[in-house]
Coordinates of C-alpha atoms in Angstrom, one line a residue:
X1 CA 5.4 -83.6 -4.6
X2 CA 8.5 -82.6 -2.7
X3 CA 11.8 -82.9 -4.7
X4 CA 15.3 -82.9 -3.3
X5 CA 16.7 -79.4 -3.9
X6 CA 19.9 -78.8 -5.7
X7 CA 23.0 -78.5 -3.6
X8 CA 23.3 -74.8 -4.4
X9 CA 19.8 -74.0 -3.4
X10 CA 20.0 -76.1 -0.3
X11 CA 23.1 -74.4 1.0
X12 CA 22.1 -70.8 0.1
X13 CA 21.4 -68.7 3.2
X14 CA 17.7 -68.0 3.9
X15 CA 18.2 -64.2 3.3
X16 CA 19.7 -64.9 -0.2
X17 CA 16.7 -67.0 -1.0
X18 CA 14.3 -64.2 0.1
X19 CA 16.2 -61.7 -2.0
X20 CA 16.1 -63.9 -5.1
X21 CA 12.4 -64.5 -4.6
X22 CA 11.7 -60.8 -4.3
X23 CA 13.8 -59.7 -7.3
X24 CA 13.1 -62.8 -9.4
X25 CA 15.6 -65.6 -10.4
X26 CA 16.1 -64.0 -13.8
X27 CA 17.4 -60.8 -12.2
X28 CA 19.2 -62.4 -9.3
X29 CA 20.5 -65.8 -10.4
X30 CA 21.0 -68.2 -7.6
X31 CA 22.3 -71.1 -9.6
X32 CA 18.8 -72.6 -9.7
X33 CA 15.5 -72.0 -11.4
X34 CA 12.3 -70.9 -9.9
X35 CA 11.1 -74.5 -9.0
X36 CA 14.4 -75.3 -7.3
X37 CA 14.2 -72.0 -5.4
X38 CA 10.8 -72.9 -4.0
X39 CA 12.1 -76.4 -3.0
X40 CA 15.0 -74.9 -1.2
X41 CA 12.7 -72.5 0.6
X42 CA 10.6 -75.4 1.7
X43 CA 13.6 -77.3 3.0
X44 CA 14.8 -74.2 4.9
X45 CA 11.3 -73.8 6.4
X46 CA 11.3 -77.4 7.7
X47 CA 14.8 -76.9 9.1
X48 CA 13.7 -73.7 10.9
X49 CA 10.7 -75.3 12.4
X50 CA 12.5 -78.5 13.5
X51 CA 15.2 -76.4 15.1
X52 CA 12.9 -74.4 17.3
X53 CA 13.2 -75.1 21.0
X54 CA 10.1 -75.1 23.2
X55 CA 9.6 -71.8 25.0
X56 CA 9.9 -71.7 28.8
X57 CA 6.6 -72.1 30.5
X58 CA 5.3 -68.9 31.9
X59 CA 4.2 -68.6 35.5
X60 CA 0.7 -69.7 36.2
X61 CA -1.7 -67.0 37.1
X62 CA -2.7 -66.7 40.7
X63 CA -5.9 -68.0 42.0
X64 CA -9.0 -65.9 41.2
X65 CA -10.2 -63.9 44.3
X66 CA -13.3 -65.0 46.0
X67 CA -16.6 -63.1 45.3
X68 CA -18.9 -63.5 48.3
X69 CA -22.0 -62.0 46.5
X70 CA -24.9 -64.4 45.9
X71 CA -25.2 -66.0 42.4
X72 CA -27.8 -64.9 39.9
X73 CA -31.1 -66.8 39.8
X74 CA -31.1 -69.3 36.8
X75 CA -33.6 -67.3 34.8
X76 CA -31.5 -64.1 35.2
X77 CA -28.3 -65.9 34.2
X78 CA -30.0 -67.2 31.1
X79 CA -31.2 -63.7 30.3
X80 CA -27.7 -62.2 30.7
X81 CA -26.3 -64.8 28.3
X82 CA -29.0 -63.8 25.8
X83 CA -28.3 -60.1 26.1
X84 CA -24.5 -60.6 25.6
X85 CA -25.1 -62.9 22.7
X86 CA -27.5 -60.5 21.0
X87 CA -24.9 -57.7 21.4
X88 CA -23.1 -58.8 18.2
X89 CA -26.2 -59.8 16.2
X90 CA -26.5 -58.0 12.9
X91 CA -29.1 -55.2 12.6
X92 CA -32.2 -55.6 10.6
X93 CA -32.1 -55.2 6.9
X94 CA -32.4 -51.6 5.7
X95 CA -32.0 -50.3 9.3
X96 CA -35.7 -50.9 10.1
X97 CA -36.0 -52.1 13.7
X98 CA -39.4 -53.9 13.4
X99 CA -41.5 -54.6 16.5
X100 CA -39.0 -56.7 18.4
X101 CA -37.3 -55.2 21.5
X102 CA -33.7 -54.0 21.0
X103 CA -31.9 -56.2 23.6
X104 CA -28.6 -54.3 23.2
X105 CA -30.2 -51.2 24.7
X106 CA -31.4 -53.1 27.7
X107 CA -28.0 -54.3 28.9
X108 CA -27.3 -51.1 30.9
X109 CA -30.6 -51.3 32.7
X110 CA -30.2 -55.0 33.4
X111 CA -26.7 -54.5 34.8
X112 CA -28.0 -51.6 37.0
X113 CA -30.8 -53.8 38.4
X114 CA -28.4 -56.7 39.0
X115 CA -25.9 -54.5 40.9
X116 CA -28.7 -53.0 42.9
X117 CA -29.6 -56.4 44.2
X118 CA -26.0 -57.3 44.9
X119 CA -25.5 -60.3 42.6
X120 CA -22.2 -61.6 41.3
X121 CA -21.5 -62.3 37.7
X122 CA -21.4 -65.9 36.5
X123 CA -17.7 -66.9 35.9
X124 CA -18.5 -68.4 32.5
X125 CA -20.0 -65.1 31.3
X126 CA -17.2 -62.8 32.4
X127 CA -15.4 -62.9 29.1
X128 CA -18.5 -61.8 27.2
X129 CA -19.2 -59.1 29.8
X130 CA -15.7 -57.7 29.5
X131 CA -15.9 -57.8 25.7
X132 CA -19.2 -55.8 25.9
X133 CA -17.6 -53.3 28.2
X134 CA -14.6 -52.9 25.9
X135 CA -16.9 -52.2 22.9
X136 CA -19.2 -49.7 24.8
X137 CA -17.7 -47.2 27.3
X138 CA -21.2 -46.4 28.6
X139 CA -21.4 -50.0 30.0
X140 CA -18.1 -50.0 31.9
X141 CA -19.0 -48.6 35.3
X142 CA -21.9 -51.0 35.8
X143 CA -20.3 -53.9 34.0
X144 CA -17.1 -53.7 36.1
X145 CA -19.1 -53.4 39.3
X146 CA -21.0 -56.5 38.3
X147 CA -17.8 -58.3 37.2
X148 CA -16.3 -57.7 40.6
X149 CA -12.9 -58.9 41.8
X150 CA -12.9 -61.9 39.5
X151 CA -13.6 -59.7 36.5
X152 CA -10.6 -57.5 37.4
X153 CA -8.4 -60.6 37.9
X154 CA -9.4 -61.9 34.5
X155 CA -8.9 -58.5 32.9
X156 CA -5.3 -58.6 34.0
X157 CA -4.7 -61.7 31.9
X158 CA -5.8 -60.3 28.6
X159 CA -4.4 -57.0 27.1
X160 CA -7.7 -56.4 25.3
X161 CA -9.3 -55.9 28.7
X162 CA -6.7 -53.6 30.2
X163 CA -9.3 -50.7 30.2
X164 CA -10.8 -52.5 33.2
X165 CA -7.7 -51.8 35.3
X166 CA -7.4 -48.1 34.5
X167 CA -10.0 -47.0 37.0
X168 CA -9.5 -49.6 39.6
X169 CA -6.7 -50.8 41.9
X170 CA -5.6 -53.3 39.2
X171 CA -7.5 -56.1 40.9
X172 CA -5.5 -55.8 44.1
X173 CA -7.5 -55.2 47.3
X174 CA -7.0 -51.9 48.9
X175 CA -5.6 -51.8 52.4
X176 CA -7.8 -51.0 55.3
X177 CA -8.1 -47.3 55.5
X178 CA -7.5 -47.6 59.3
X179 CA -4.1 -49.1 58.7
X180 CA -1.8 -46.0 58.2
X181 CA 1.4 -47.9 57.3
X182 CA -0.3 -49.9 54.6
X183 CA -2.1 -46.8 53.3
X184 CA 1.2 -44.8 53.2
X185 CA 3.1 -47.6 51.5
X186 CA 0.5 -47.9 48.7
X187 CA 0.2 -44.2 48.3
X188 CA 4.0 -43.8 47.8
X189 CA 4.6 -47.0 45.8
X190 CA 1.3 -47.9 44.1
X191 CA 0.3 -47.4 40.5
X192 CA -1.7 -44.3 39.6
X193 CA -5.0 -46.1 39.4
X194 CA -4.4 -47.7 42.8
X195 CA -3.6 -44.3 44.3
X196 CA -6.7 -42.7 42.9
X197 CA -8.8 -45.6 44.3
X198 CA -7.0 -45.3 47.7
X199 CA -7.5 -41.5 47.9
X200 CA -11.2 -41.9 47.3
X201 CA -11.5 -44.6 49.9
X202 CA -9.6 -42.7 52.5
X203 CA -11.6 -39.5 51.8
X204 CA -14.9 -41.4 52.2
X205 CA -13.7 -42.6 55.6
X206 CA -11.9 -39.4 56.9
X207 CA -11.6 -36.3 54.6
X208 CA -8.8 -34.9 56.8
X209 CA -6.7 -38.0 56.4
X210 CA -7.1 -37.9 52.7
X211 CA -6.1 -34.3 52.5
X212 CA -3.0 -35.0 54.6
X213 CA -2.1 -37.9 52.3
X214 CA -2.5 -35.7 49.2
X215 CA -0.5 -32.9 50.8
X216 CA 2.4 -35.2 51.7
X217 CA 3.4 -35.8 48.0
X218 CA 1.7 -32.9 46.2
X219 CA 4.9 -31.0 45.2
X220 CA 6.4 -34.1 43.6
X221 CA 3.3 -35.2 41.6
X222 CA 3.0 -34.7 37.8
X223 CA 0.7 -32.0 36.6
X224 CA -1.8 -34.4 35.1
X225 CA -1.8 -36.4 38.3
X226 CA -2.3 -33.3 40.5
X227 CA -5.3 -32.4 38.4
X228 CA -6.9 -35.9 38.8
X229 CA -6.2 -35.9 42.6
X230 CA -7.6 -32.4 42.9
X231 CA -10.7 -33.3 41.1
X232 CA -11.4 -36.1 43.6
X233 CA -12.0 -33.4 46.2
X234 CA -15.4 -32.7 44.7
X235 CA -16.8 -35.6 46.7
X236 CA -17.3 -34.3 50.2
X237 CA -16.0 -30.8 49.4
X238 CA -16.0 -28.6 52.6
X239 CA -14.5 -25.6 54.2
X240 CA -11.7 -27.8 55.6
X241 CA -10.4 -28.1 52.0
X242 CA -10.1 -24.3 51.6
X243 CA -6.5 -23.8 52.8
X244 CA -5.2 -26.5 50.5
X245 CA -7.2 -25.2 47.5
X246 CA -5.9 -21.6 48.2
X247 CA -2.4 -22.9 47.9
X248 CA -3.3 -24.7 44.7
X249 CA -4.3 -21.3 43.1
X250 CA -0.5 -20.7 42.8
X251 CA 0.1 -24.1 41.1
X252 CA 2.4 -24.0 38.0
X253 CA -0.3 -25.8 36.0
X254 CA -3.1 -23.6 34.6
X255 CA -5.6 -26.5 34.6
X256 CA -4.8 -27.2 38.3
X257 CA -5.3 -23.5 39.1
X258 CA -8.6 -23.4 37.3
X259 CA -9.9 -26.5 39.0
X260 CA -8.9 -25.1 42.4
X261 CA -10.7 -21.8 41.7
X262 CA -13.8 -23.7 40.6
X263 CA -13.9 -25.8 43.8
X264 CA -13.4 -22.7 46.0
X265 CA -16.2 -20.8 44.2
X266 CA -18.5 -23.7 45.1
X267 CA -17.8 -22.9 48.8
X268 CA -19.9 -19.7 49.4
X269 CA -18.0 -18.8 52.6
X270 CA -14.5 -19.2 51.1
X271 CA -12.2 -16.2 50.8
X272 CA -12.1 -16.6 47.0
X273 CA -15.9 -16.5 46.8
X274 CA -15.8 -13.3 48.8
X275 CA -13.2 -11.8 46.5
X276 CA -15.4 -12.7 43.5
X277 CA -18.5 -11.3 45.1
X278 CA -16.7 -8.0 45.6
X279 CA -15.6 -7.9 42.0
X280 CA -18.9 -8.9 40.5
X281 CA -20.8 -6.4 42.7
X282 CA -18.6 -3.6 41.4
X283 CA -19.7 -4.4 37.9
X284 CA -23.4 -5.5 38.4
X285 CA -25.9 -3.6 40.5
X286 CA -29.3 -1.9 40.6
X287 CA -30.0 1.1 38.3
X288 CA -33.1 3.3 38.6
X289 CA -34.0 5.0 35.4
X290 CA -37.2 6.8 34.6
X291 CA -38.8 5.3 37.8
X292 CA -38.3 1.7 36.7
X293 CA -35.9 -0.6 38.5
X294 CA -33.4 -2.4 36.3
X295 CA -30.0 -4.0 36.4
X296 CA -27.0 -1.9 35.3
X297 CA -23.9 -3.8 34.0
X298 CA -20.4 -2.4 33.4
X299 CA -18.0 -5.1 32.2
X300 CA -14.4 -5.1 33.5
X301 CA -11.8 -3.2 31.5
X302 CA -8.9 -5.4 32.3
X303 CA -8.1 -8.8 33.7
X304 CA -5.4 -8.2 36.3
X305 CA -3.0 -10.7 37.9
X306 CA -5.2 -11.1 41.0
X307 CA -8.2 -12.0 38.9
X308 CA -6.1 -14.5 37.0
X309 CA -4.8 -16.1 40.2
X310 CA -8.4 -16.5 41.3
X311 CA -9.2 -18.6 38.1
X312 CA -10.3 -15.9 35.6
X313 CA -9.0 -16.9 32.2
X314 CA -7.7 -13.9 30.5
X315 CA -7.9 -14.9 26.8
X316 CA -11.4 -15.5 25.6
X317 CA -12.5 -18.2 23.1
X318 CA -12.7 -17.3 19.5
X319 CA -15.6 -15.1 18.8
X320 CA -16.1 -13.8 22.3
X321 CA -15.3 -10.3 23.5
X322 CA -12.8 -9.9 26.3
X323 CA -14.9 -7.8 28.6
X324 CA -18.0 -10.0 28.4
X325 CA -15.9 -13.1 28.9
X326 CA -14.3 -11.7 32.1
X327 CA -17.7 -10.5 33.4
X328 CA -19.3 -13.9 32.9
X329 CA -16.5 -15.6 34.8
X330 CA -16.8 -13.2 37.7
X331 CA -20.5 -13.5 38.1
X332 CA -20.3 -17.3 37.7
X333 CA -17.9 -17.6 40.6
X334 CA -19.6 -15.1 42.9
X335 CA -21.9 -16.6 45.6
X336 CA -25.6 -16.2 44.6
X337 CA -26.2 -15.0 48.1
X338 CA -24.5 -11.8 47.0
X339 CA -27.4 -10.6 44.9
X340 CA -30.4 -10.3 47.3
X341 CA -28.5 -7.8 49.4
X342 CA -27.3 -6.0 46.3
X343 CA -30.9 -5.6 45.1
X344 CA -32.7 -4.4 48.2
X345 CA -33.7 -7.8 49.5
X346 CA -35.3 -9.1 46.4
X347 CA -35.7 -12.8 45.9
X348 CA -34.0 -14.7 43.1
X349 CA -37.2 -14.8 41.1
X350 CA -37.6 -11.0 41.4
X351 CA -34.0 -10.3 40.5
X352 CA -34.1 -12.5 37.5
X353 CA -37.3 -10.7 36.3
X354 CA -35.6 -7.3 36.4
X355 CA -34.8 -5.7 33.0
X356 CA -31.1 -5.6 32.2
X357 CA -29.7 -2.5 30.6
X358 CA -27.6 -2.2 27.4
X359 CA -28.2 -5.7 26.1
X360 CA -26.4 -7.5 28.9
X361 CA -29.3 -9.8 29.9
X362 CA -28.2 -12.9 28.0
X363 CA -24.7 -12.8 29.2
X364 CA -25.7 -12.0 32.8
X365 CA -28.4 -14.7 33.0
X366 CA -26.2 -17.3 31.4
X367 CA -23.6 -16.6 34.1
X368 CA -26.2 -16.9 36.9
X369 CA -27.3 -20.2 35.4
X370 CA -23.7 -21.5 35.6
X371 CA -23.5 -20.2 39.2
X372 CA -26.7 -22.0 40.2
X373 CA -25.4 -25.3 38.7
X374 CA -22.0 -24.9 40.4
X375 CA -23.4 -24.0 43.8
X376 CA -26.4 -26.4 43.5
X377 CA -28.8 -23.6 44.4
X378 CA -32.3 -24.7 43.9
X379 CA -34.0 -21.4 44.5
X380 CA -32.0 -19.8 41.7
X381 CA -32.4 -22.8 39.5
X382 CA -36.2 -22.5 39.8
X383 CA -36.1 -18.8 39.1
X384 CA -33.9 -19.2 36.0
X385 CA -35.9 -22.0 34.6
X386 CA -39.2 -20.2 35.0
X387 CA -42.6 -21.8 34.2
X388 CA -42.4 -24.8 31.9
X389 CA -45.2 -23.3 29.7
X390 CA -43.0 -20.3 28.8
X391 CA -41.3 -20.6 25.3
X392 CA -37.5 -21.2 25.7
X393 CA -36.8 -17.9 23.9
X394 CA -38.8 -16.0 26.6
X395 CA -37.5 -17.9 29.6
X396 CA -36.0 -15.8 32.5
X397 CA -32.7 -17.6 32.4
X398 CA -31.4 -19.1 29.1
X399 CA -32.9 -20.5 26.0
X400 CA -30.2 -23.2 25.8
X401 CA -31.7 -26.6 26.4
X402 CA -28.3 -27.9 27.6
X403 CA -28.1 -25.2 30.3
X404 CA -31.7 -25.8 31.3
X405 CA -30.9 -29.5 31.6
X406 CA -28.1 -28.7 34.1
X407 CA -30.5 -26.4 36.1
X408 CA -33.0 -29.2 36.2
X409 CA -30.4 -31.6 37.6
X410 CA -30.1 -29.5 40.7
X411 CA -33.8 -30.1 41.6
X412 CA -35.4 -33.1 43.3
X413 CA -36.3 -35.9 40.9
X414 CA -40.0 -35.5 41.3
X415 CA -39.8 -31.8 40.6
X416 CA -37.7 -32.4 37.5
X417 CA -40.2 -34.9 36.1
X418 CA -43.1 -32.5 36.8
X419 CA -41.4 -29.6 35.1
X420 CA -40.4 -31.6 32.0
X421 CA -44.0 -33.0 31.8
X422 CA -45.3 -29.4 31.8
X423 CA -42.8 -28.4 29.1
X424 CA -43.8 -31.3 26.8
X425 CA -47.5 -30.5 27.3
X426 CA -46.8 -26.9 26.3
X427 CA -44.2 -27.4 23.5
X428 CA -44.3 -31.0 22.4
X429 CA -41.4 -33.3 22.0
X430 CA -39.2 -31.7 19.4
X431 CA -37.1 -29.8 22.1
X432 CA -37.5 -32.1 25.0
X433 CA -35.0 -34.8 24.3
X434 CA -32.1 -33.3 26.4
X435 CA -34.5 -32.5 29.2
X436 CA -35.8 -36.0 29.4
X437 CA -32.3 -37.3 29.9
X438 CA -32.0 -35.8 33.4
X439 CA -35.3 -37.2 34.7
X440 CA -35.2 -40.2 37.1
X441 CA -36.0 -43.6 35.7
X442 CA -38.5 -45.1 35.6
X443 CA -40.4 -41.9 34.6
X444 CA -43.0 -40.8 37.1
X445 CA -46.6 -41.1 35.8
X446 CA -47.2 -37.5 34.8
X447 CA -44.0 -37.4 32.8
X448 CA -44.6 -40.8 31.2
X449 CA -48.2 -39.8 30.3
X450 CA -47.1 -36.5 28.7
X451 CA -44.5 -38.3 26.6
X452 CA -47.0 -40.9 25.4
X453 CA -49.7 -38.3 24.7
X454 CA -47.2 -36.2 22.7
X455 CA -46.3 -39.3 20.6
X456 CA -50.0 -40.0 20.1
X457 CA -50.5 -36.4 18.9
X458 CA -47.6 -36.8 16.5
X459 CA -49.1 -40.0 15.1
X460 CA -52.5 -38.3 14.6
X461 CA -50.7 -35.5 12.7
X462 CA -49.8 -38.1 10.0
X463 CA -46.0 -37.7 10.0
X464 CA -43.5 -40.6 10.1
X465 CA -42.3 -41.7 13.5
X466 CA -38.6 -41.6 12.5
X467 CA -38.2 -37.9 13.7
X468 CA -39.2 -39.1 17.1
X469 CA -37.0 -42.2 17.2
X470 CA -34.8 -40.8 19.9
X471 CA -37.7 -40.1 22.2
X472 CA -39.2 -43.4 21.4
X473 CA -36.0 -45.2 22.3
X474 CA -35.9 -43.3 25.6
X475 CA -39.5 -44.3 26.3
X476 CA -38.6 -48.0 25.8
X477 CA -35.9 -47.7 28.4
X478 CA -37.5 -45.2 30.8
X479 CA -41.3 -45.6 30.9
X480 CA -42.6 -47.5 33.8
X481 CA -43.2 -51.1 32.6
X482 CA -46.6 -51.0 34.3
X483 CA -47.7 -48.7 31.5
X484 CA -47.7 -51.5 28.9
X485 CA -51.3 -52.5 29.2
X486 CA -52.5 -48.9 28.9
X487 CA -50.5 -48.5 25.7
X488 CA -51.9 -51.6 24.1
X489 CA -54.6 -49.5 22.3
X490 CA -51.9 -47.6 20.4
X491 CA -50.5 -50.7 18.7
X492 CA -53.5 -50.9 16.4
X493 CA -53.3 -49.3 12.9
X494 CA -55.7 -46.4 12.6
X495 CA -57.1 -45.0 9.4
X496 CA -54.7 -42.6 7.9
X497 CA -55.8 -39.0 8.0
X498 CA -56.1 -36.9 4.9
X499 CA -52.7 -35.5 3.9
X500 CA -50.8 -38.0 6.0
X501 CA -47.5 -39.5 4.8
X502 CA -48.0 -42.8 3.0
X503 CA -47.8 -45.8 5.3
X504 CA -47.1 -43.6 8.4
X505 CA -49.9 -45.2 10.4
X506 CA -48.4 -48.7 9.9
X507 CA -45.0 -47.5 11.0
X508 CA -46.4 -45.9 14.1
X509 CA -48.3 -49.1 14.9
X510 CA -45.0 -51.0 14.6
X511 CA -43.2 -48.5 16.8
X512 CA -45.8 -48.7 19.6
X513 CA -45.8 -52.6 19.4
X514 CA -42.1 -52.5 19.9
X515 CA -42.6 -50.1 22.9
X516 CA -45.2 -52.3 24.5
X517 CA -43.2 -55.5 24.0
X518 CA -40.0 -53.8 25.4
X519 CA -41.9 -52.7 28.5
X520 CA -43.2 -56.2 29.1
X521 CA -39.7 -57.6 28.6
X522 CA -38.3 -55.2 31.1
X523 CA -41.0 -56.3 33.6
X524 CA -40.0 -59.9 33.0
X525 CA -36.3 -59.2 33.4
X526 CA -37.0 -57.4 36.8
X527 CA -39.0 -60.5 38.0
X528 CA -36.2 -62.8 37.0
X529 CA -33.8 -60.9 39.2
X530 CA -36.0 -61.5 42.3
X531 CA -34.6 -64.2 44.6
X532 CA -37.8 -66.2 44.5
X533 CA -37.5 -66.4 40.7
X534 CA -34.6 -68.8 41.2

């Protein structure tokens, strides 16, 4: 019950009451006891609240922009609401997934399919969609494309969704790229994200106009902005970009210089590529010893100023020798067309098969791998990959699965899938996870069949399925949904072989049931996105 405070407590300043409360009334007497002090604090609180003036109303947000894309069919709209709601559902007890599909892992695939069909996001589900994208960076490109202009407009009203504005034009429509005055105004006055988006749009329309736009303000840009703008030239890179990139080799920023050199080395006819070819050829060439052809390697003894201007980093990472570090950079930047002429007209496959003297094979082949990836050279990628049946340690290029994945990415999708299928058939799944990640989805039948066959073999071996959980998760997302009926037989629980891990057969059966149910759910989701499903 509230009591009228004493006069001393009621008239004491608020700051004095706070001090007395912190120190204690016995140490900081205020003329009142503890109860009176609390009563006085209550009176002050009422006074403070009653004395507040209403804040001025902020300006109303502008009208949300129109989104002309067609709406989702009702079934697909309901499915999206289910996927977003399941995103925050607690995981199963003990971390065991059970046989039910993991809806969270299907969100990226659903978004990709919806974007492919050109639907717009339901307005009521935009907050949940933006929350999902905030929590998972892997969702952002597809989620923001699906959210469209209304999603960006909404993101501008909530600081928690500001990530959505970083890679966009902030929700403002870009000017027509054919309107030079409007383009120039935004380029000179716009926010960084707006300028990045504008540069990409202009470059897609007319690369020369984009280069002129970039050149007009290049000297006044910040180093980090110059780097981002320069990186945008990767799309549509051509010989017309060479003069600008040559100038960028003298930039005051080391990162800008390195990026310019990398882009120039991806142009086999550029002057920088020619300089690198001359340097690399002086250190790598044919050597005939004892009647057998081989590759002779002599690493550079110094990294001069001209090499550094062309992008060679002088100081190696910890644990790397200077000379091998310089050699690798020179070979990586040299056009691969250099080597057939250097080795008497041999093909890439024949050159890669040559023995390399003095233990330089690993360094040289790794540099050729990086060159094949940078130059998107399929002939050299095939030569360096070798036959999928070869053990990685005996491959002609590199044993690194990460490097082999990059080489595979240069090949057509069907060829990638066939190569990885052969690799799995020869070596199993234990080393195939990275390779599977570069294969087109859904997996082609030979690849899908090889994955399922390898999982079946692992089950028959009697081990637990947990060591294959990563591949099983990929299979749930990447196998063709049409495979579900063929896999039904694997959902049964077979007799456990002698020496098998206890209960392993039951766990495998559960994992295959989850795989089959996920494939069927994916098929249903695809059907729901068809226009006639509405």
